[in-house]
PDB file of C-alpha atoms in Angstrom:
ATOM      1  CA  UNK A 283      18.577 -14.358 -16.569  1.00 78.00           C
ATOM      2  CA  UNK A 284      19.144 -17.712 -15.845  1.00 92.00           C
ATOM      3  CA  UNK A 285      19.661 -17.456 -12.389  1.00 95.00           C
ATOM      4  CA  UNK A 286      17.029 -14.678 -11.680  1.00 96.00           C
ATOM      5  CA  UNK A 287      14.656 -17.537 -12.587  1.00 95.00           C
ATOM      6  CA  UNK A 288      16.019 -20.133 -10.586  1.00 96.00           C
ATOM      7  CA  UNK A 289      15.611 -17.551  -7.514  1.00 97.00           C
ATOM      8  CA  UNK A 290      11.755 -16.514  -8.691  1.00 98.00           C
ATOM      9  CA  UNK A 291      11.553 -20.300  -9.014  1.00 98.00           C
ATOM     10  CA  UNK A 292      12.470 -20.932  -5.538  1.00 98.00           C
ATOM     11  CA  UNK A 293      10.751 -18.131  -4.183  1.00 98.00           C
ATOM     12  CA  UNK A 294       7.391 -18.504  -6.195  1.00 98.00           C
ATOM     13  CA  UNK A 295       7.510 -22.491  -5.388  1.00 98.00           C
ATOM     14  CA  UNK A 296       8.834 -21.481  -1.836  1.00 98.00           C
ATOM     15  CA  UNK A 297       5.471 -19.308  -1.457  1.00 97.00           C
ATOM     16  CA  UNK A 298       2.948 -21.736  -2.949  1.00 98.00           C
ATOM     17  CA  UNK A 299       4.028 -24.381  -0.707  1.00 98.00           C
ATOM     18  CA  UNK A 300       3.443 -22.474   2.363  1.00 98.00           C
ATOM     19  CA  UNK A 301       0.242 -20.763   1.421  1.00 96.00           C
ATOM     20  CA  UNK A 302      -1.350 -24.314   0.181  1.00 97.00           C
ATOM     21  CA  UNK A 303      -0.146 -26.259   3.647  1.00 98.00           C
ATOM     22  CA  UNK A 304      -1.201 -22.857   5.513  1.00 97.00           C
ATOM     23  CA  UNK A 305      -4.785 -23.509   3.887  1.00 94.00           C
ATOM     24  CA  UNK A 306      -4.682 -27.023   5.236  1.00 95.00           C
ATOM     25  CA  UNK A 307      -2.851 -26.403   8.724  1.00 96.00           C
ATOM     26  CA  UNK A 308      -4.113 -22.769   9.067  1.00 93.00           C
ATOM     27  CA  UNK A 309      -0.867 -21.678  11.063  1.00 96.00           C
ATOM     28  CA  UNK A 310      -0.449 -18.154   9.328  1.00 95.00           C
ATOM     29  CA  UNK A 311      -3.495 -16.420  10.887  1.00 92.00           C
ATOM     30  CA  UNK A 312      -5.464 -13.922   8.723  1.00 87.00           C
ATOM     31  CA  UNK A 313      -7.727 -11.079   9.810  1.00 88.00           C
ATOM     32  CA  UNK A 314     -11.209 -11.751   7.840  1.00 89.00           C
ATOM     33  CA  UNK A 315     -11.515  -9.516   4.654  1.00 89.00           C
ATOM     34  CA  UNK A 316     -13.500  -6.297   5.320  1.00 90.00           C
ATOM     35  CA  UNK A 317     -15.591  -6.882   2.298  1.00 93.00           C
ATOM     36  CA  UNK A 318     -18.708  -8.519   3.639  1.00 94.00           C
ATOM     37  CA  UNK A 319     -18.838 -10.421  -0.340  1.00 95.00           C
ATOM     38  CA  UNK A 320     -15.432 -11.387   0.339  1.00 94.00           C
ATOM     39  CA  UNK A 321     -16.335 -13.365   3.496  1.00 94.00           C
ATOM     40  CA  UNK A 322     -19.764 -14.964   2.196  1.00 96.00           C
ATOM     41  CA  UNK A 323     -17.386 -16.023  -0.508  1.00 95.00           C
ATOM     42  CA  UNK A 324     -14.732 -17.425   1.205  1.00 94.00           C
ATOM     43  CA  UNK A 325     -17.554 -19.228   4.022  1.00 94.00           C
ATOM     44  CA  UNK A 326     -18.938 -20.828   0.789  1.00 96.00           C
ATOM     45  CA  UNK A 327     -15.391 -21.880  -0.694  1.00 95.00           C
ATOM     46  CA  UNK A 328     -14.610 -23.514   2.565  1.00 92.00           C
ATOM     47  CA  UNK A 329     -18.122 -25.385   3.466  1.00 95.00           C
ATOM     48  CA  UNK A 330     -17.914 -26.254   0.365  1.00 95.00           C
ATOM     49  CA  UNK A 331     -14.495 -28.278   0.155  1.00 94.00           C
ATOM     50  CA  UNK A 332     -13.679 -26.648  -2.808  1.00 93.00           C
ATOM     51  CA  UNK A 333     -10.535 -25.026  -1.166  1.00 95.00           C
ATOM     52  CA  UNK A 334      -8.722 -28.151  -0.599  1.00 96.00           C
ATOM     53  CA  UNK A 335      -8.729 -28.430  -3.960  1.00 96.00           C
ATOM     54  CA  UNK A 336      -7.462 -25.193  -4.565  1.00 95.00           C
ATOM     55  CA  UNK A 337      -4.802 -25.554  -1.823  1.00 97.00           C
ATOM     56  CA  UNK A 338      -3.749 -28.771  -2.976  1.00 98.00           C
ATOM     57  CA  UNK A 339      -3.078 -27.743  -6.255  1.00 98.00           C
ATOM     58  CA  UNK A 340      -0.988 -24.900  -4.712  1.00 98.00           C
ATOM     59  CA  UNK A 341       0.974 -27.176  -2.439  1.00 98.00           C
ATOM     60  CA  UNK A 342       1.846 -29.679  -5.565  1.00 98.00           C
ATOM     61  CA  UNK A 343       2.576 -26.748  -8.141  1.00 98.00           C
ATOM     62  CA  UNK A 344       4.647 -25.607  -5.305  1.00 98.00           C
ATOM     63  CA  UNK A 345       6.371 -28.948  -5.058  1.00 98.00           C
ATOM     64  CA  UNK A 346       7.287 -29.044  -8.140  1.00 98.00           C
ATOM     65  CA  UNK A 347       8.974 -25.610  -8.607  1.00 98.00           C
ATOM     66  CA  UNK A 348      10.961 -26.632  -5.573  1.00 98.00           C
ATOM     67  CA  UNK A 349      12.119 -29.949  -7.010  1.00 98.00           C
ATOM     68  CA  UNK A 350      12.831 -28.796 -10.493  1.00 97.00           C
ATOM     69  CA  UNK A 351      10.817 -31.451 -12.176  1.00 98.00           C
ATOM     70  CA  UNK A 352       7.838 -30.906 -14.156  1.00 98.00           C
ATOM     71  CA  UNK A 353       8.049 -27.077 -13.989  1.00 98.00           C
ATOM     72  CA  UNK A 354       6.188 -26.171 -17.161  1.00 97.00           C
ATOM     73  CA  UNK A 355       3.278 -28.638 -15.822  1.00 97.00           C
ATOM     74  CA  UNK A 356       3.509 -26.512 -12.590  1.00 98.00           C
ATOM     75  CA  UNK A 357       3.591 -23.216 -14.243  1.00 98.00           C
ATOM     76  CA  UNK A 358       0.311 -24.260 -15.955  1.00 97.00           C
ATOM     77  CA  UNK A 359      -1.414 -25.411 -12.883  1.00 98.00           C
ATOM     78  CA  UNK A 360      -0.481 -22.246 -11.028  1.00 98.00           C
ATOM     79  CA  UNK A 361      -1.514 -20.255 -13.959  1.00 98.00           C
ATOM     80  CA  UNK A 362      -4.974 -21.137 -13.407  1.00 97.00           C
ATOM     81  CA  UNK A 363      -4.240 -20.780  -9.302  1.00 97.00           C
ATOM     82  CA  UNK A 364      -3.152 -16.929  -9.882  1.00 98.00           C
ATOM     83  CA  UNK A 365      -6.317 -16.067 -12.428  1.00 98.00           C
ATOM     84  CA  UNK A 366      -8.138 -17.228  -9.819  1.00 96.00           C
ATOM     85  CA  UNK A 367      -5.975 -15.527  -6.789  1.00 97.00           C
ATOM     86  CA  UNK A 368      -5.762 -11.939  -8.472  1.00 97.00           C
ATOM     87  CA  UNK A 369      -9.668 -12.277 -10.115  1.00 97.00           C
ATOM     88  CA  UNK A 370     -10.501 -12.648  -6.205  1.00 96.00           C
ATOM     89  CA  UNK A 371      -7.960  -9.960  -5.152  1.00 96.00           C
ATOM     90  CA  UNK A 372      -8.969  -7.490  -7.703  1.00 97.00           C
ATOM     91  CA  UNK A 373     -12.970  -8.237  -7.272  1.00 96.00           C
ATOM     92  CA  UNK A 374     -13.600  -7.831  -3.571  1.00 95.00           C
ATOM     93  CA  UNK A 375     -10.238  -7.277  -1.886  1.00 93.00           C
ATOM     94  CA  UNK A 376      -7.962  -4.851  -3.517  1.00 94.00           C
ATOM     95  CA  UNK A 377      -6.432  -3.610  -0.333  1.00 93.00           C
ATOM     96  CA  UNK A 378      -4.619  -7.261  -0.030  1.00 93.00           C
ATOM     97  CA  UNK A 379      -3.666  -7.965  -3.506  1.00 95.00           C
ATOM     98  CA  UNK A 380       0.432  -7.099  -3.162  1.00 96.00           C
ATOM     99  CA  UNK A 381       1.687 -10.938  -2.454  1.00 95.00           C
ATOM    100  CA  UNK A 382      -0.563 -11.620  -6.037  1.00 97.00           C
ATOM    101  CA  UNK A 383       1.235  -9.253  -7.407  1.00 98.00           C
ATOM    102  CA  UNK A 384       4.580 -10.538  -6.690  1.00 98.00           C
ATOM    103  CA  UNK A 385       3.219 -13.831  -7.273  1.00 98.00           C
ATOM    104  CA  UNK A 386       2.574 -12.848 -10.431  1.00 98.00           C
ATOM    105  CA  UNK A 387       6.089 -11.093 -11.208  1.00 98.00           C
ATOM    106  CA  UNK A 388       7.755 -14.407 -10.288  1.00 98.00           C
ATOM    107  CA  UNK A 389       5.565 -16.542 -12.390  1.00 98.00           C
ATOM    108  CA  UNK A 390       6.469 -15.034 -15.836  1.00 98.00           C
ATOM    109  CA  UNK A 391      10.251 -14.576 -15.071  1.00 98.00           C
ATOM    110  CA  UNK A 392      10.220 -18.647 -14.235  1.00 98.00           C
ATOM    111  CA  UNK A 393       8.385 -18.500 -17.498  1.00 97.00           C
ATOM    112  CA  UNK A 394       9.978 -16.563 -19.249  1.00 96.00           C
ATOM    113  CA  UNK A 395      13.217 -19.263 -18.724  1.00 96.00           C
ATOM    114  CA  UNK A 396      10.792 -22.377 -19.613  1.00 96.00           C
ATOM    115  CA  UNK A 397       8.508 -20.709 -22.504  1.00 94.00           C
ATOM    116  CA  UNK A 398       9.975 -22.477 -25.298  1.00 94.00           C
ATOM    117  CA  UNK A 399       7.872 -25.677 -23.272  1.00 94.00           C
ATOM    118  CA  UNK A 400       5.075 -23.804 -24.477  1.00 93.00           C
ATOM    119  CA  UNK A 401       5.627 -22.461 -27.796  1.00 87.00           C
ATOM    120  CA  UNK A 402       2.896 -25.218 -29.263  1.00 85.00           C
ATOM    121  CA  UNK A 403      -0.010 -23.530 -27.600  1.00 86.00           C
ATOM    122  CA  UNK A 404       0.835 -20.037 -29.139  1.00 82.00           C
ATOM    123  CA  UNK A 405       0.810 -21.259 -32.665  1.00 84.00           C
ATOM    124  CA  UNK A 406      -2.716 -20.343 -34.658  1.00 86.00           C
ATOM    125  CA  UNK A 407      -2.832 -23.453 -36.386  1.00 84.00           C
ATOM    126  CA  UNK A 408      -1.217 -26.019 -33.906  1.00 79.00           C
ATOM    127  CA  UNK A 409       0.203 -29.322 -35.319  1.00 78.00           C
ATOM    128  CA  UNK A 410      -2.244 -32.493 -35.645  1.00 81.00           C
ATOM    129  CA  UNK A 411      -0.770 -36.328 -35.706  1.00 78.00           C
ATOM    130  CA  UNK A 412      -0.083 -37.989 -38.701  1.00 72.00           C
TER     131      UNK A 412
END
């Protein structure tokens, strides 16, 4: 198991890094969605400047995975990047949603290796200091 993570690590940091600089450097070209909501949406996430924080998020959780350091911070972060990836995918482009689906795969096999990092935000009652 150990080393399937390190691989989905690799991979899923590998892919995260690439699609965040791609959102900055645009050199992977993409057809526009054919849902006309889709586009409005992505026109407003882009005029808007809100996509370089997305993308920058991506390209640091990205960073991370590939460095080794910090993963369980990075698995966090990119949590909130794939809600956000599939809620999009699933909501007005569900002929596209395969690469958040293996996304998605790789995520909970890296965290499946680092989840005793977050066994203190599955407990009911959590502990408080002293």
């Amino acid at each position: 198991m150990k080393t399937t993570s390190m691989v989905a690590r690799y991979l899923l940091g590998l892919m995260f890094t690439v699609f965040g600089l791609n959102g900055f450097l645009n050199f992977i070209h993409q057809p526009p969605p054919a849902n006309p909501l889709a586009i409005q949406f992505l026109v407003a996430v882009g005029t808007s400047h809100f996509a370089a924080f997305f993308f920058a998020v991506q390209v640091l959780g990205g960073l991370l995975l590939l460095s080794g350091y910090f993963v369980p911070l990075a698995l966090t972060a990119l949590a909130a990047e794939l809600y956000n990836i599939l809620a999009f995918h699933l909501t007005m482009s569900l002929a596209t949603i395969p690469p958040a689906l293996v996304a998605s795969v790789l995520w909970v096999l890296v965290f499946l290796q680092y989840r005793e990092s977050f066994t203190g935000i599955f407990r009911a009652k959590p502990a408080t200091q002293a």
